[in-house]
Amino acid sequence: MMVKQSFAKIGFFLFAVFFNLDAIAAQCTDVFQANDGINEDLPEDRRLTYDSDDWPDPDDWPDSGAELSGGDYYFKKEELSQGYELSVSPGAAVRIFVDGDVSFGNSSIINTPASSDRRGELLLLVDGKVEFKKGAVFTGVVYSAGEQELKNDVQINGIVAIEDDDGLDQKNKADVNYVPETLDPRLFDQLCEIEQPATLPAFDNFESYSPGSIDGNDGGSNWGGPWTGQDGQVVVDTSDSPLEFVDSEDRRIRSATSLEIAGNGNEVVTRPLDGTFSGDSVFLSMLVRFNGDPTNNDFVGFWVENSGFGASPQFGLKVNEGSGGVNDFFVRLDQTADYATDIEVGETYLLVAQYTKARKITSVTPSSGLTLHVAQAHLPPCLPNAAQRTTS
């Protein structure tokens, strides 16, 4: 995380949050929320994200007795024979995709070894119907667009999920033995959003620091090391006039200590994160206040940088759009910026930037983007005020 500044005097409280919030894919916990392991008639906002039209040409199902190593497999719609057996390598995670209906013959055994410690994890995703005939046993997660039918004495050890309102048809003594542990995160990459580990968010409000340089301070939470500060920055006591944002429900973000940026310099403050973030959307935010006389191109930019990838995307302050404009907050993915809001000197603003990552989930060209929400005082941010987007 870096801040770059040029000829500005700004007191601001930096509040950084990183989490996954994809507007397209559902949270995995919402898809598989039933406490009995049977998730039926899933509404559109609780379904896995997939498009079978984008899947590669399918292969034949392997011969009975085969063992699959980890990875994705695309098999043809099929009626498998009586006694068909298929296993997953111990500890591996396997996803099987079928475009069309699939039926498992009587007494089939799928991923169900005699000893549970010899079992891998399995997701069967079917864009169609699924049938398990008499006495079949399956261990893992079965997800289907169409109905699932369990004939007499079928045993499912794991979880079922069905989009269709026909749901699950269980015959005599057919049973779903709910096993939450079958929801292995490795099975759901790009299909639903997995809750991120507790290393996020990263946060610092500067209140643990004494006035003076921020260099060497290591307060806040979930960072990978202390702040590094160059000339042009100082921690200041703003308790007489704290930077504060209050939303419409009277929830507050505030700090009685702020980091003041003034003068001219590159990467005036930096701090390492605790690790990488894997997801399709990231939010970062900060409270800012401009004190002084704003002039063209007074600039403070905030970005997350990985070595070798440059100082972009960015968001922050660029007075008068650099020169000749009226708005002062900016976002940019490269050299082209979008702007919002003519700032008022002495007022506090909450900036919320959302980075989204390109991901091809349909035939539509994917895109990456950066949107900026700006809110002043008691006005909560809603629609983006500025945005930049690229396609790939």
Coordinates of C-alpha atoms in Angstrom, one line a residue:
M1 CA 0.0 0.0 0.0
M2 CA 1.4 3.4 -1.0
V3 CA 0.6 7.1 -0.9
K4 CA 2.1 9.5 -3.4
Q5 CA 1.7 13.2 -3.1
S6 CA 2.5 16.5 -4.8
F7 CA 2.1 20.0 -3.4
A8 CA -0.8 19.4 -1.1
K9 CA -1.5 19.8 2.5
I10 CA -4.0 17.2 3.6
G11 CA -5.0 15.7 6.9
F12 CA -6.5 12.3 6.5
F13 CA -7.4 9.2 8.4
L14 CA -6.6 6.1 6.4
F15 CA -9.0 3.2 6.8
A16 CA -8.3 0.2 4.5
V17 CA -10.6 -2.7 4.1
F18 CA -10.2 -5.8 1.9
F19 CA -12.9 -8.3 1.3
N20 CA -14.7 -10.2 -1.4
L21 CA -18.0 -8.9 -2.7
D22 CA -18.8 -10.2 -6.1
A23 CA -22.1 -8.9 -7.5
I24 CA -22.4 -11.9 -9.9
A25 CA -21.5 -15.0 -7.8
A26 CA -23.4 -16.0 -4.7
Q27 CA -21.7 -16.7 -1.4
C28 CA -21.1 -20.4 -1.0
T29 CA -22.7 -20.4 2.4
D30 CA -25.9 -19.0 0.8
V31 CA -26.0 -21.8 -1.9
F32 CA -25.5 -24.6 0.7
Q33 CA -27.3 -23.2 3.7
A34 CA -29.7 -26.0 4.5
N35 CA -29.0 -27.6 7.9
D36 CA -30.0 -31.1 6.6
G37 CA -27.8 -30.9 3.5
I38 CA -30.8 -30.7 1.1
N39 CA -30.9 -27.4 -0.8
E40 CA -33.9 -27.3 -3.2
D41 CA -35.6 -24.8 -5.5
L42 CA -32.6 -22.4 -5.4
P43 CA -33.4 -18.9 -6.4
E44 CA -31.1 -17.2 -8.9
D45 CA -29.1 -15.3 -6.3
R46 CA -28.3 -18.6 -4.5
R47 CA -27.0 -20.6 -7.4
L48 CA -23.5 -21.5 -8.5
T49 CA -22.2 -19.4 -11.3
Y50 CA -21.5 -21.4 -14.5
D51 CA -22.4 -21.6 -18.2
S52 CA -22.3 -25.0 -19.8
D53 CA -22.0 -23.4 -23.2
D54 CA -18.5 -22.3 -22.2
W55 CA -17.4 -25.8 -21.2
P56 CA -15.0 -27.8 -23.4
D57 CA -16.1 -30.8 -25.4
P58 CA -16.8 -33.7 -23.0
D59 CA -15.0 -37.0 -22.7
D60 CA -16.5 -40.4 -22.1
W61 CA -16.8 -41.5 -18.5
P62 CA -13.8 -43.6 -17.4
D63 CA -14.1 -47.3 -17.1
S64 CA -15.5 -48.7 -13.8
G65 CA -12.8 -48.8 -11.1
A66 CA -10.9 -45.7 -12.3
E67 CA -9.4 -43.3 -9.8
L68 CA -9.4 -39.6 -10.6
S69 CA -6.6 -37.3 -9.5
G70 CA -7.3 -33.7 -8.6
G71 CA -8.7 -31.3 -11.2
D72 CA -11.7 -30.6 -13.5
Y73 CA -13.3 -33.3 -15.7
Y74 CA -16.0 -32.8 -18.3
F75 CA -17.9 -36.0 -19.1
K76 CA -20.8 -36.8 -21.5
K77 CA -24.4 -37.2 -20.4
E78 CA -24.6 -40.9 -19.7
E79 CA -26.5 -43.9 -18.2
L80 CA -23.8 -45.7 -16.3
S81 CA -24.0 -49.4 -15.8
Q82 CA -24.9 -51.4 -12.7
G83 CA -22.1 -51.6 -10.2
Y84 CA -20.2 -48.7 -11.7
E85 CA -17.4 -47.5 -9.4
L86 CA -15.4 -44.3 -9.5
S87 CA -13.0 -43.0 -6.8
V88 CA -11.0 -39.8 -6.1
S89 CA -7.4 -39.9 -5.0
P90 CA -6.9 -39.5 -1.3
G91 CA -6.7 -35.8 -0.4
A92 CA -7.4 -34.7 -3.9
A93 CA -10.3 -32.3 -5.0
V94 CA -12.1 -33.3 -8.2
R95 CA -14.9 -31.5 -10.0
I96 CA -17.0 -33.4 -12.6
F97 CA -19.1 -31.3 -15.0
V98 CA -21.9 -32.8 -17.1
D99 CA -23.9 -31.0 -19.7
G100 CA -27.1 -33.1 -19.8
D101 CA -28.6 -35.8 -17.7
V102 CA -26.6 -38.5 -15.9
S103 CA -27.8 -41.8 -14.3
F104 CA -25.8 -44.1 -12.0
G105 CA -26.8 -47.7 -12.2
N106 CA -27.8 -50.0 -9.3
S107 CA -25.2 -50.4 -6.6
S108 CA -22.9 -47.8 -8.1
I109 CA -20.2 -46.6 -5.7
I110 CA -18.9 -43.1 -6.2
N111 CA -16.0 -41.7 -4.1
T112 CA -16.9 -44.0 -1.2
P113 CA -13.9 -46.0 0.0
A114 CA -14.1 -48.5 2.8
S115 CA -12.0 -46.1 5.0
S116 CA -12.9 -42.4 5.1
D117 CA -9.2 -41.4 5.3
R118 CA -8.7 -42.7 1.8
R119 CA -11.4 -40.4 0.4
G120 CA -10.9 -37.3 -1.8
E121 CA -13.3 -34.5 -2.2
L122 CA -15.8 -34.5 -5.1
L123 CA -18.2 -32.0 -6.7
L124 CA -20.6 -33.4 -9.3
L125 CA -22.2 -30.4 -11.2
V126 CA -24.8 -31.4 -13.7
D127 CA -26.6 -29.0 -16.1
G128 CA -29.5 -31.4 -16.2
K129 CA -31.1 -34.2 -14.1
V130 CA -29.4 -36.7 -11.9
E131 CA -30.6 -40.2 -11.1
F132 CA -29.1 -42.7 -8.6
K133 CA -30.6 -46.1 -9.0
K134 CA -31.2 -48.7 -6.3
G135 CA -28.5 -49.1 -3.7
A136 CA -26.1 -46.5 -5.2
V137 CA -23.7 -44.7 -2.8
F138 CA -22.2 -41.3 -3.5
T139 CA -19.9 -39.2 -1.2
G140 CA -19.5 -35.5 -2.0
V141 CA -21.6 -32.6 -3.3
V142 CA -24.2 -33.2 -6.0
Y143 CA -25.4 -30.0 -7.7
S144 CA -27.9 -30.0 -10.5
A145 CA -30.0 -27.7 -12.6
G146 CA -32.7 -30.3 -12.8
E147 CA -34.4 -32.8 -10.5
Q148 CA -32.4 -35.3 -8.5
E149 CA -34.0 -38.8 -8.0
L150 CA -32.8 -41.2 -5.4
K151 CA -34.2 -44.7 -5.9
N152 CA -34.6 -47.3 -3.1
D153 CA -31.7 -47.6 -0.6
V154 CA -29.6 -44.9 -2.2
Q155 CA -27.1 -43.2 0.2
I156 CA -25.7 -39.7 -0.3
N157 CA -23.0 -38.8 2.1
G158 CA -22.5 -35.1 1.7
I159 CA -24.8 -32.4 0.3
V160 CA -27.3 -32.0 -2.5
A161 CA -28.3 -28.7 -4.2
I162 CA -31.0 -28.4 -6.9
E163 CA -32.0 -25.3 -8.9
D164 CA -35.3 -26.8 -10.2
D165 CA -38.4 -26.5 -8.2
D166 CA -39.0 -30.3 -8.7
G167 CA -36.2 -30.7 -6.1
L168 CA -35.3 -34.0 -4.6
D169 CA -37.3 -37.2 -5.2
Q170 CA -36.4 -39.7 -2.5
K171 CA -37.8 -43.3 -2.8
N172 CA -38.0 -45.9 -0.1
K173 CA -35.1 -45.8 2.4
A174 CA -33.1 -43.3 0.2
D175 CA -31.2 -41.0 2.5
V176 CA -29.0 -37.9 2.5
N177 CA -26.5 -38.1 5.3
Y178 CA -25.4 -34.5 5.7
V179 CA -21.6 -34.2 5.9
P180 CA -20.6 -30.5 6.0
E181 CA -16.9 -31.3 5.6
T182 CA -17.6 -32.2 1.9
L183 CA -17.8 -28.4 1.2
D184 CA -14.1 -28.2 0.5
P185 CA -13.2 -24.6 -0.7
R186 CA -11.1 -26.1 -3.5
L187 CA -14.3 -27.4 -5.2
F188 CA -15.9 -24.0 -5.6
D189 CA -13.3 -21.7 -7.2
Q190 CA -15.1 -19.4 -9.7
L191 CA -18.5 -21.0 -8.9
C192 CA -19.4 -19.2 -5.7
E193 CA -17.7 -16.8 -3.3
I194 CA -15.8 -18.4 -0.5
E195 CA -15.5 -16.5 2.8
Q196 CA -12.0 -15.0 3.1
P197 CA -9.7 -15.9 5.9
A198 CA -9.5 -13.8 9.0
T199 CA -6.3 -12.1 7.8
L200 CA -8.5 -9.5 6.2
P201 CA -9.4 -6.7 6.6
A202 CA -6.4 -4.6 7.2
F203 CA -7.0 -1.5 9.2
D204 CA -5.3 1.5 10.8
N205 CA -6.7 4.6 12.4
F206 CA -3.4 6.0 13.7
E207 CA -4.7 6.5 17.2
S208 CA -2.0 4.3 18.7
Y209 CA 0.7 6.7 17.4
S210 CA 2.2 9.8 19.1
P211 CA 2.5 13.0 17.0
G212 CA 5.5 12.9 14.7
S213 CA 6.7 10.8 11.8
I214 CA 4.8 7.6 11.1
D215 CA 8.0 5.9 10.1
G216 CA 8.4 2.6 12.1
N217 CA 5.0 2.6 13.6
D218 CA 3.1 -0.7 13.3
G219 CA -0.3 -0.3 14.8
G220 CA -3.6 -1.3 13.3
S221 CA -4.3 -4.9 12.4
N222 CA -3.4 -7.6 9.8
W223 CA -0.5 -5.8 8.2
G224 CA 2.8 -7.4 7.1
G225 CA 5.1 -4.9 8.7
P226 CA 5.5 -1.3 10.0
W227 CA 5.0 1.9 8.1
T228 CA 7.8 3.5 6.2
G229 CA 7.6 7.3 6.0
Q230 CA 9.5 9.8 4.0
D231 CA 9.6 13.6 4.2
G232 CA 6.3 15.3 3.8
Q233 CA 4.2 13.3 6.3
V234 CA 3.4 13.7 10.0
V235 CA 1.0 12.1 12.5
V236 CA -1.1 14.9 14.1
D237 CA -3.6 15.2 16.9
T238 CA -7.0 16.1 15.4
S239 CA -9.1 15.4 18.6
D240 CA -10.4 19.0 18.6
S241 CA -11.8 18.4 15.1
P242 CA -11.7 14.6 14.3
L243 CA -12.1 13.2 10.8
E244 CA -15.5 11.5 11.1
F245 CA -18.2 10.0 8.8
V246 CA -21.7 9.2 10.1
D247 CA -24.1 7.3 7.9
S248 CA -27.9 7.4 7.8
E249 CA -28.1 4.8 10.6
D250 CA -25.8 6.7 12.9
R251 CA -22.8 4.4 12.4
R252 CA -19.5 6.1 12.6
I253 CA -16.0 6.0 11.2
R254 CA -13.7 8.4 13.0
S255 CA -10.3 9.0 14.4
A256 CA -8.9 11.6 16.8
T257 CA -5.4 11.1 15.1
S258 CA -4.7 11.6 11.5
L259 CA -1.8 11.5 9.0
E260 CA -1.1 14.8 7.4
I261 CA 0.5 14.9 4.0
A262 CA 2.2 18.2 2.8
G263 CA 4.9 19.1 0.3
N264 CA 6.1 17.2 -2.7
G265 CA 7.4 13.6 -2.9
N266 CA 7.0 10.1 -4.3
E267 CA 5.7 7.2 -2.2
V268 CA 5.7 9.4 0.9
V269 CA 4.2 6.6 3.1
T270 CA 4.2 2.8 2.4
R271 CA 3.3 -0.3 4.3
P272 CA 3.3 -4.0 3.3
L273 CA 0.2 -6.1 3.5
D274 CA 0.2 -9.5 5.3
G275 CA -0.3 -11.5 2.1
T276 CA -2.0 -11.7 -1.2
F277 CA -5.8 -11.5 -1.7
S278 CA -7.6 -13.9 -4.1
G279 CA -11.0 -12.8 -5.2
D280 CA -13.0 -10.9 -7.8
S281 CA -13.6 -7.7 -5.9
V282 CA -11.7 -5.6 -3.3
F283 CA -12.8 -2.5 -1.4
L284 CA -10.5 0.1 0.0
S285 CA -11.5 3.2 1.9
M286 CA -10.2 6.3 3.6
L287 CA -11.4 9.5 5.2
V288 CA -9.9 12.7 3.8
R289 CA -10.0 16.4 4.5
F290 CA -8.3 19.1 2.6
N291 CA -6.9 22.1 4.6
G292 CA -5.4 25.1 2.8
D293 CA -5.7 26.7 -0.6
P294 CA -6.3 24.1 -3.3
T295 CA -4.5 24.7 -6.6
N296 CA -4.3 22.8 -9.9
N297 CA -2.8 19.3 -9.6
D298 CA -2.5 19.1 -5.8
F299 CA -2.4 15.4 -5.7
V300 CA -2.5 12.5 -3.3
G301 CA -2.9 9.0 -4.7
F302 CA -3.5 5.7 -2.9
W303 CA -2.8 2.3 -4.5
V304 CA -1.9 -1.3 -3.8
E305 CA 1.3 -2.3 -5.6
N306 CA 3.0 -5.6 -6.3
S307 CA 6.7 -5.5 -7.3
G308 CA 6.9 -5.4 -11.1
F309 CA 3.3 -4.4 -11.8
G310 CA 3.5 -0.7 -11.5
A311 CA 1.6 1.9 -9.5
S312 CA -1.9 1.3 -10.8
P313 CA -4.8 1.2 -10.3
Q314 CA -5.1 4.4 -8.1
F315 CA -7.7 6.6 -6.4
G316 CA -7.4 9.8 -4.4
L317 CA -7.2 13.6 -4.8
K318 CA -6.2 15.5 -8.0
V319 CA -7.4 19.1 -7.6
N320 CA -9.3 20.6 -10.6
E321 CA -8.7 17.3 -12.6
G322 CA -5.1 18.3 -12.8
S323 CA -5.8 21.5 -14.7
G324 CA -8.9 23.2 -16.2
G325 CA -11.5 20.9 -14.6
V326 CA -13.8 21.4 -11.5
N327 CA -13.8 18.0 -9.8
D328 CA -11.1 16.8 -7.4
F329 CA -11.4 13.1 -6.6
F330 CA -10.1 10.6 -9.2
V331 CA -9.8 7.0 -10.2
R332 CA -7.6 5.5 -12.9
L333 CA -6.4 2.2 -14.2
D334 CA -3.7 3.6 -16.4
Q335 CA -3.1 7.1 -17.6
T336 CA -6.8 7.9 -18.1
A337 CA -8.7 9.1 -15.1
D338 CA -12.3 9.8 -14.2
Y339 CA -13.3 12.5 -11.7
A340 CA -16.0 13.3 -9.2
T341 CA -16.9 16.0 -6.7
D342 CA -15.7 19.6 -6.3
I343 CA -14.3 19.5 -2.7
E344 CA -15.0 21.9 0.0
V345 CA -12.0 23.0 2.1
G346 CA -12.2 21.8 5.7
E347 CA -15.0 19.2 5.0
T348 CA -14.4 15.5 5.6
Y349 CA -15.1 12.9 2.9
L350 CA -15.4 9.1 2.9
L351 CA -13.8 7.6 -0.3
V352 CA -14.7 4.0 -1.1
A353 CA -12.9 2.4 -4.0
Q354 CA -13.9 -0.9 -5.5
Y355 CA -11.5 -2.9 -7.7
T356 CA -13.1 -5.7 -9.8
K357 CA -11.1 -8.4 -11.6
A358 CA -11.8 -9.7 -15.1
R359 CA -13.4 -13.1 -15.1
K360 CA -15.0 -14.9 -18.1
I361 CA -18.2 -16.5 -16.8
T362 CA -20.4 -16.1 -19.9
S363 CA -19.8 -15.4 -23.5
V364 CA -19.7 -11.7 -22.8
T365 CA -16.3 -10.1 -22.9
P366 CA -15.0 -9.9 -19.3
S367 CA -13.7 -6.6 -17.9
S368 CA -11.7 -5.2 -15.0
G369 CA -12.7 -2.0 -13.4
L370 CA -12.4 0.6 -10.6
T371 CA -15.3 2.5 -9.2
L372 CA -15.2 5.3 -6.6
H373 CA -17.9 6.3 -4.2
V374 CA -17.6 9.7 -2.5
A375 CA -19.7 10.8 0.5
Q376 CA -19.6 13.9 2.5
A377 CA -20.5 14.2 6.2
H378 CA -23.8 12.5 6.9
L379 CA -24.5 11.5 3.2
P380 CA -23.9 7.8 2.6
P381 CA -22.3 6.7 -0.7
C382 CA -24.6 4.9 -3.1
L383 CA -24.0 4.8 -6.9
P384 CA -20.4 5.2 -8.1
N385 CA -19.4 8.8 -8.6
A386 CA -16.5 7.9 -10.9
A387 CA -15.4 4.8 -12.8
Q388 CA -12.8 3.3 -15.1
R389 CA -13.0 0.0 -16.9
T390 CA -10.9 -2.1 -19.2
T391 CA -11.8 -5.2 -21.3
S392 CA -9.7 -8.2 -22.0

